[in-house]
Amino acid sequence: MKINAGNLKKGDFILYQNEIWQVQKAEFYAPGKGAALMKTKIWNVKTGKNIDITFKSGEEVKIVEVESRLMVFLYKDNENLYFMDEKTFNQYSVPLTAVSGLEKYLKEGEKLYLSV
Amino acid sequence: MKIKVNFSNLKNHQNFLFIIRLIEEFLQKKGYLKIDLPVLSPVLIPESYLEVFETEFRYFDKREKLYLTPSPELFLKRLLVEGVGNCYYLGKSFRNSDPPSSLHSFEFTMLEFYKVKANYMDIADELLEMLRYLNEKVKSDFALKINLNKWEKISVIKAFEKYAGIFEKELFDHQLFLQKARKKGYQVEKFSYEEVWSQIYVSEIEPHLGKNGYPTLIYDYPKEFAALAKLNPDGKTAQRFEFYINGIELGDCYTELADWKEQEERFLKEDKQRKKLGKINHPIDKGFIQALKYGLPSCAGIAIGVERLAMVFLGFDSIDKLKAIDIIL
């Protein structure tokens, strides 16, 4: 689904330069020169990197549909955390770079909601 | 929308009002005459990049459209034509379609002052003196972070070259500029030169301004961005500057365009653009052109967002912190 950047809001997941990012901050900005803009701070769900991107408010941005699912934490290795959806038994991996140290607080067998 | 009471901001709000008092004290000491003005007008200066608020005056079965003024310029320039001399307005202005944010409010306090027999760089000197005056009296931590003894002056041409790698030739040629922007990864299809220019300016230039220990004065914008400013002899740029502290734009100044024919042409162009963009179709202020015909003295003026200025001086990251009562979405 595509929306105008002017409608972006905190929490939206977007596709930007072929990667998935979550909007951390979205503020409308009218600099009084040319068009109105949308200043955003976005967070790369894979690498955990934060960047500032300014969109034209009429620019189309691809929204990534995401849902929250209850998962069980299975284990971790040097690169990823592994989870399982108890309903479907599908396994999911989450790169450690995306969780910025939070893995320390996870215990095997613990259940939590993941956005997929 | 709803009303939000921020009672804990009361002290900040008082500090904001103190800054307003200091600004007025400074301007009056300098001989600027204070003028209070209507905020409702039956006509406006057409400006394509902003939207206005429309309302209606009703008496018996008659209806007359009125518009909240986005700037006091249309009134102050009439007075300048009459010979008022150096003057200022400090009061509310209104801009529609800008959702509230840390730097924006659709209703805000604007300071606009004009100096006669002056150009934009004369205003720059006066402004720096005003910033120093505020800083001495406010005595905030801000003083430690920035040196107000001089401006860091940079032209728009130089700034695009230095911070965005866009050279003068590309900056003014719309086609070359859009090509360059596409190469840099910006979406340019369906967008105008002005829109993409603005995006690059905000993304790549603004974050560097007012961050080198001094306030930054960035000057001489392409003529596309100066509907009421006098052009430079190069024919490509207008005598407009903006000033920044810590990446935040605080004010916009230009040497006023006094040529009524040129002004009328620009009005018609802006009005056409407004219609194209589907903006509120307000009547053009023809009296403004008439006043210019009579003769605007050579002068320069500046508009400053007072909440933003106070926010920076008081060390806040949002104008919300200055408000005891706020209207929020």
XYZ file of C-alpha atoms in Angstrom:
445
model
C 0.000 0.000 0.000
C 1.238 3.476 -0.826
C 0.441 6.614 1.120
C 1.488 10.234 0.874
C 4.420 10.975 3.167
C 2.306 13.749 4.683
C 0.207 11.011 6.327
C 3.103 9.088 7.873
C 2.908 8.593 11.589
C 5.013 7.206 14.366
C 4.985 3.429 14.380
C 4.357 2.941 10.636
C 6.606 0.470 8.836
C 7.813 1.658 5.456
C 9.881 0.374 2.570
C 12.720 2.787 1.880
C 15.619 1.956 -0.447
C 14.489 -1.670 -0.457
C 14.716 -2.070 3.288
C 12.087 -2.043 6.000
C 12.137 0.851 8.448
C 9.921 1.880 11.290
C 8.951 5.537 11.653
C 10.174 6.811 15.030
C 9.214 10.427 14.528
C 7.231 12.213 11.827
C 6.812 15.954 11.835
C 5.237 18.174 9.271
C 7.502 21.027 8.259
C 6.658 24.006 6.074
C 9.875 25.914 5.501
C 8.179 28.741 3.593
C 10.126 27.829 0.480
C 8.565 25.494 -2.031
C 6.417 22.711 -0.678
C 5.528 21.345 2.712
C 7.722 18.512 3.901
C 7.581 15.605 6.293
C 10.648 15.313 8.490
C 11.054 11.792 9.790
C 13.396 9.745 11.886
C 13.297 6.134 10.752
C 14.756 2.975 12.242
C 16.011 0.069 10.201
C 14.414 -3.069 11.597
C 17.315 -5.229 10.436
C 20.365 -3.172 11.371
C 18.883 -1.005 14.131
C 20.298 2.069 12.413
C 18.481 5.410 12.850
C 18.437 7.984 10.058
C 16.734 11.300 9.378
C 14.822 11.463 6.112
C 12.829 14.400 4.811
C 10.054 13.538 2.373
C 8.000 15.892 0.274
C 4.545 15.675 1.826
C 3.050 14.626 -1.528
C 5.668 11.938 -2.100
C 4.384 8.361 -2.158
C 5.822 6.030 0.434
C 5.305 2.262 0.519
C 3.764 1.061 3.755
C 4.624 -2.436 4.926
C 1.723 -4.248 6.556
C 2.782 -5.613 9.893
C 0.925 -7.653 12.505
C 1.738 -8.562 16.061
C 1.963 -12.294 16.832
C 2.615 -14.116 20.054
C 5.906 -16.030 19.791
C 8.046 -18.231 21.996
C 11.721 -17.393 22.294
C 13.686 -20.532 21.442
C 17.414 -19.693 21.473
C 20.067 -17.361 20.121
C 23.367 -17.726 18.276
C 26.001 -15.145 17.405
C 23.855 -13.467 14.809
C 20.184 -14.041 15.483
C 17.454 -14.652 17.988
C 15.039 -17.483 17.063
C 11.328 -17.495 17.789
C 8.441 -19.788 17.025
C 4.821 -18.967 16.355
C 2.986 -21.478 18.541
C -0.076 -21.485 16.300
C 1.631 -22.195 13.003
C 4.938 -23.624 14.319
C 6.729 -21.347 11.860
C 10.137 -20.219 13.039
C 11.411 -16.664 12.735
C 14.858 -15.157 13.185
C 15.582 -11.639 14.382
C 19.078 -10.206 13.835
C 20.833 -9.187 17.065
C 21.637 -5.806 15.486
C 17.931 -4.976 15.531
C 17.397 -5.471 19.254
C 20.274 -3.356 20.597
C 21.170 -5.417 23.676
C 17.648 -6.397 24.669
C 18.521 -10.091 24.099
C 20.176 -10.114 27.541
C 16.759 -9.936 29.141
C 15.210 -12.800 27.194
C 14.820 -16.248 28.700
C 14.271 -19.389 26.661
C 10.605 -20.326 26.555
C 9.492 -16.766 27.249
C 6.524 -15.541 25.212
C 6.309 -12.142 23.608
C 4.658 -10.299 20.765
C 6.702 -9.812 17.638
C 5.825 -7.624 14.678
C 5.939 -9.562 11.422
C -8.947 19.084 18.201
C -8.980 19.847 21.866
C -7.818 22.326 24.484
C -4.835 21.289 26.569
C -3.931 23.002 29.826
C -0.195 22.913 30.549
C -0.173 24.527 33.943
C 3.379 23.336 34.658
C 4.521 25.517 31.753
C 3.430 28.682 33.492
C 6.982 29.683 34.448
C 8.257 29.028 30.906
C 5.344 31.025 29.608
C 6.336 33.962 31.821
C 9.890 33.706 30.460
C 8.476 33.760 26.944
C 6.593 36.957 27.776
C 9.769 38.388 29.300
C 11.557 37.814 25.988
C 8.731 39.597 24.187
C 9.158 42.560 26.551
C 12.903 42.617 25.865
C 12.358 42.558 22.107
C 9.977 45.505 22.358
C 12.337 47.353 24.690
C 15.171 46.933 22.198
C 13.150 48.006 19.165
C 11.693 51.028 20.894
C 15.141 52.116 22.095
C 16.226 51.887 18.470
C 13.375 54.160 17.416
C 11.029 51.599 15.854
C 7.387 52.568 16.173
C 5.043 49.885 17.474
C 1.921 49.331 15.399
C -1.018 47.119 16.320
C -2.881 45.714 13.340
C -6.020 43.813 12.370
C -5.652 40.058 12.080
C -8.715 39.783 9.816
C -8.515 41.148 6.303
C -10.852 41.050 3.285
C -7.877 40.651 0.898
C -4.436 39.058 1.145
C -1.089 38.879 -0.590
C -1.168 35.657 -2.624
C 1.540 33.274 -1.490
C 1.448 29.852 -3.069
C 3.383 27.970 -0.390
C 1.002 28.704 2.455
C -2.672 28.220 3.226
C -4.895 30.693 5.039
C -7.899 30.596 7.380
C -11.146 31.791 5.940
C -14.075 33.148 7.936
C -17.109 35.298 7.346
C -18.472 38.578 8.618
C -22.276 38.527 8.832
C -24.598 41.450 9.114
C -28.304 41.090 8.331
C -28.481 39.049 5.160
C -25.052 40.109 3.949
C -21.985 37.930 4.025
C -18.429 39.081 3.582
C -15.379 36.803 3.483
C -12.505 37.641 5.793
C -9.124 35.960 6.144
C -6.809 35.653 9.115
C -3.563 37.312 8.141
C -0.573 34.979 7.669
C 1.699 38.021 8.059
C 1.241 41.737 8.819
C 3.147 42.722 5.670
C 0.150 43.983 3.673
C -0.673 46.503 6.419
C 2.832 47.600 7.382
C 3.838 48.308 3.799
C 0.830 50.596 3.356
C 2.044 52.561 6.380
C 5.597 52.616 5.014
C 4.246 54.175 1.826
C 2.545 56.824 3.970
C 5.888 57.592 5.588
C 5.642 55.870 8.968
C 9.379 55.162 8.974
C 10.970 52.366 11.013
C 8.175 50.299 12.534
C 7.212 46.904 13.880
C 4.323 44.572 14.624
C 4.526 41.951 17.317
C 1.406 39.854 17.509
C -0.512 36.874 16.224
C -0.311 35.539 12.689
C -2.071 32.479 11.291
C -1.122 29.769 8.849
C -3.491 27.001 7.958
C -2.654 23.412 6.958
C 0.483 23.226 9.066
C -0.198 20.522 11.635
C 1.158 21.456 15.073
C 4.715 20.223 15.658
C 7.677 21.086 17.828
C 8.401 24.103 15.592
C 4.984 24.882 14.182
C 1.703 26.188 15.345
C -1.091 27.346 13.037
C -1.474 30.373 15.320
C 1.788 31.973 16.365
C 3.456 35.178 17.502
C 5.253 36.988 14.764
C 7.639 39.878 14.988
C 7.958 41.827 11.781
C 10.067 44.948 11.622
C 10.986 47.300 8.813
C 13.856 49.688 8.477
C 13.798 52.401 5.831
C 16.763 53.430 3.687
C 18.165 50.010 4.447
C 18.843 46.714 2.742
C 18.776 43.156 4.074
C 22.341 43.269 5.373
C 21.555 46.393 7.435
C 18.784 44.380 9.076
C 21.314 41.605 9.729
C 23.440 44.026 11.785
C 20.432 45.276 13.738
C 19.231 41.738 14.338
C 22.556 40.554 15.707
C 22.499 43.477 18.110
C 19.011 42.446 19.197
C 20.119 38.844 19.797
C 22.991 40.096 21.952
C 20.603 42.326 23.883
C 18.273 39.390 24.588
C 21.150 37.160 25.542
C 22.586 39.613 28.054
C 19.220 40.072 29.735
C 18.013 36.481 29.645
C 21.318 35.063 30.895
C 20.505 31.475 30.031
C 22.879 28.556 29.441
C 22.401 29.377 25.798
C 25.042 32.102 26.179
C 27.689 29.469 26.758
C 26.903 27.601 23.596
C 26.893 30.329 21.015
C 28.927 33.406 20.263
C 26.826 36.327 19.130
C 29.708 38.616 18.211
C 29.347 37.869 14.534
C 27.356 35.977 11.932
C 28.593 32.954 10.127
C 27.551 34.209 6.680
C 27.134 31.774 3.821
C 25.417 32.270 0.478
C 22.850 29.727 -0.691
C 25.119 28.973 -3.671
C 28.079 28.223 -1.409
C 25.947 26.188 1.019
C 24.624 23.902 -1.735
C 28.154 23.392 -2.996
C 29.613 22.761 0.442
C 26.915 20.607 2.021
C 25.102 18.987 -0.921
C 27.762 18.891 -3.651
C 25.454 20.819 -5.984
C 27.222 23.465 -8.023
C 25.983 26.871 -9.096
C 25.304 25.782 -12.670
C 23.072 22.944 -11.454
C 21.396 25.005 -8.757
C 19.711 27.479 -11.102
C 19.018 25.290 -14.129
C 15.802 23.486 -13.239
C 16.481 20.537 -15.501
C 20.075 20.034 -14.367
C 18.991 20.417 -10.765
C 16.315 17.732 -11.032
C 18.758 15.406 -12.802
C 21.262 15.882 -10.011
C 18.551 15.310 -7.380
C 17.511 12.063 -9.076
C 21.129 10.888 -9.028
C 21.241 11.663 -5.324
C 18.236 9.369 -4.800
C 15.411 11.902 -4.495
C 12.021 11.295 -6.101
C 11.670 13.945 -8.775
C 8.945 12.609 -11.050
C 5.737 14.623 -10.626
C 7.528 17.223 -8.478
C 8.548 20.778 -9.271
C 11.973 22.376 -8.988
C 10.737 24.293 -5.929
C 9.519 21.160 -4.170
C 12.690 19.156 -4.720
C 14.884 22.171 -3.950
C 13.091 22.614 -0.673
C 13.522 18.943 0.209
C 17.284 19.021 -0.436
C 17.611 22.305 1.434
C 15.921 20.841 4.510
C 17.669 17.449 4.282
C 21.198 18.503 3.484
C 21.695 22.200 4.186
C 19.616 23.139 7.233
C 21.109 20.590 9.633
C 24.484 22.395 9.333
C 23.244 25.913 9.946
C 23.857 27.725 13.209
C 26.009 24.884 14.495
C 29.528 26.247 14.134
C 29.507 28.286 17.324
C 27.866 31.293 15.678
C 24.372 32.017 14.393
C 24.265 31.431 10.634
C 22.967 33.877 8.101
C 22.260 32.162 4.784
C 21.601 34.619 1.978
C 20.689 35.201 -1.677
C 18.031 32.626 -2.503
C 17.049 31.706 -6.056
C 14.407 34.170 -7.205
C 11.762 31.387 -7.171
C 11.804 31.638 -3.362
C 11.314 35.341 -2.915
C 7.886 36.595 -3.938
C 8.344 40.023 -2.350
C 12.099 40.497 -2.409
C 14.276 42.674 -4.577
C 16.399 40.832 -7.123
C 20.181 41.005 -7.150
C 21.931 42.357 -10.252
C 22.719 38.738 -11.298
C 18.988 38.322 -12.100
C 19.034 34.816 -10.571
C 19.013 35.502 -6.862
C 16.975 37.714 -4.572
C 18.103 39.743 -1.573
C 16.703 37.412 1.035
C 18.348 35.871 4.075
C 17.272 33.494 6.773
C 18.975 33.038 10.084
C 19.563 29.868 12.047
C 20.660 28.851 15.481
C 21.316 25.179 16.121
C 19.742 24.055 12.836
C 16.505 25.933 13.527
C 15.248 28.605 11.161
C 14.244 31.643 13.178
C 13.576 34.413 10.709
C 13.310 35.496 7.139
C 14.452 38.869 5.817
C 14.529 40.644 2.502
C 15.177 43.900 0.806
C 11.672 44.831 -0.230
C 10.658 44.809 -3.859
C 9.450 48.335 -4.646
C 8.742 47.883 -8.378
C 4.935 47.643 -8.616
C 4.884 46.125 -12.093
C 7.219 43.345 -11.080
C 5.214 42.849 -7.886
C 1.931 42.652 -9.784
C 3.371 40.018 -12.113
C 4.585 37.952 -9.182
C 1.175 38.280 -7.489
C -0.598 36.960 -10.564
C 1.851 34.077 -10.802
C 1.419 33.183 -7.136
C -2.364 33.463 -7.415
C -2.378 31.165 -10.457
C -0.249 28.676 -8.555
C -2.615 28.834 -5.558
C -5.556 28.045 -7.819
C -3.638 25.178 -9.418
C -2.909 23.748 -5.979
C -6.584 24.034 -4.989
C -5.894 26.473 -2.162
C -8.463 28.867 -0.682
C -9.292 31.371 -3.373
C -8.940 34.695 -1.554
C -9.075 38.072 -3.313
C -5.685 39.550 -4.212
C -4.716 42.694 -2.328
C -4.857 45.175 -5.214
C -4.517 48.072 -2.784
C -1.039 46.801 -2.014
C -0.052 47.277 -5.672
C -1.688 50.724 -5.624
C 0.388 51.610 -2.575
C 3.559 50.487 -4.338
C 2.589 52.664 -7.309
C 2.514 55.589 -4.931
C 6.038 54.671 -3.901
C 7.479 52.368 -1.258
C 10.605 53.886 0.280
C 13.691 51.720 -0.066
C 13.492 49.465 2.941
C 14.091 45.985 4.287
C 12.067 43.923 6.688
C 12.289 40.749 8.684
C 9.752 38.267 10.047
C 10.683 36.271 13.113
C 8.818 33.430 14.787
C 8.873 34.642 18.385
C 8.026 31.264 19.980
C 10.926 29.651 18.150
C 13.306 32.417 19.099
C 12.255 32.196 22.756
C 12.478 28.403 22.643
C 16.097 28.579 21.469
C 17.065 31.233 24.010
C 15.408 29.343 26.856
C 16.966 26.044 25.811
C 13.795 24.065 24.934
C 13.360 21.640 22.060
C 9.731 22.487 21.370
C 7.534 25.582 21.307
C 4.905 23.599 23.291
C 6.963 24.161 26.429
C 6.137 27.877 26.297
C 2.372 27.455 26.260
C 0.094 27.409 29.281
C -2.890 26.668 27.038
C -2.496 24.823 23.769
C -4.840 23.582 21.065
C -3.799 20.119 20.020
C -4.904 17.559 17.460
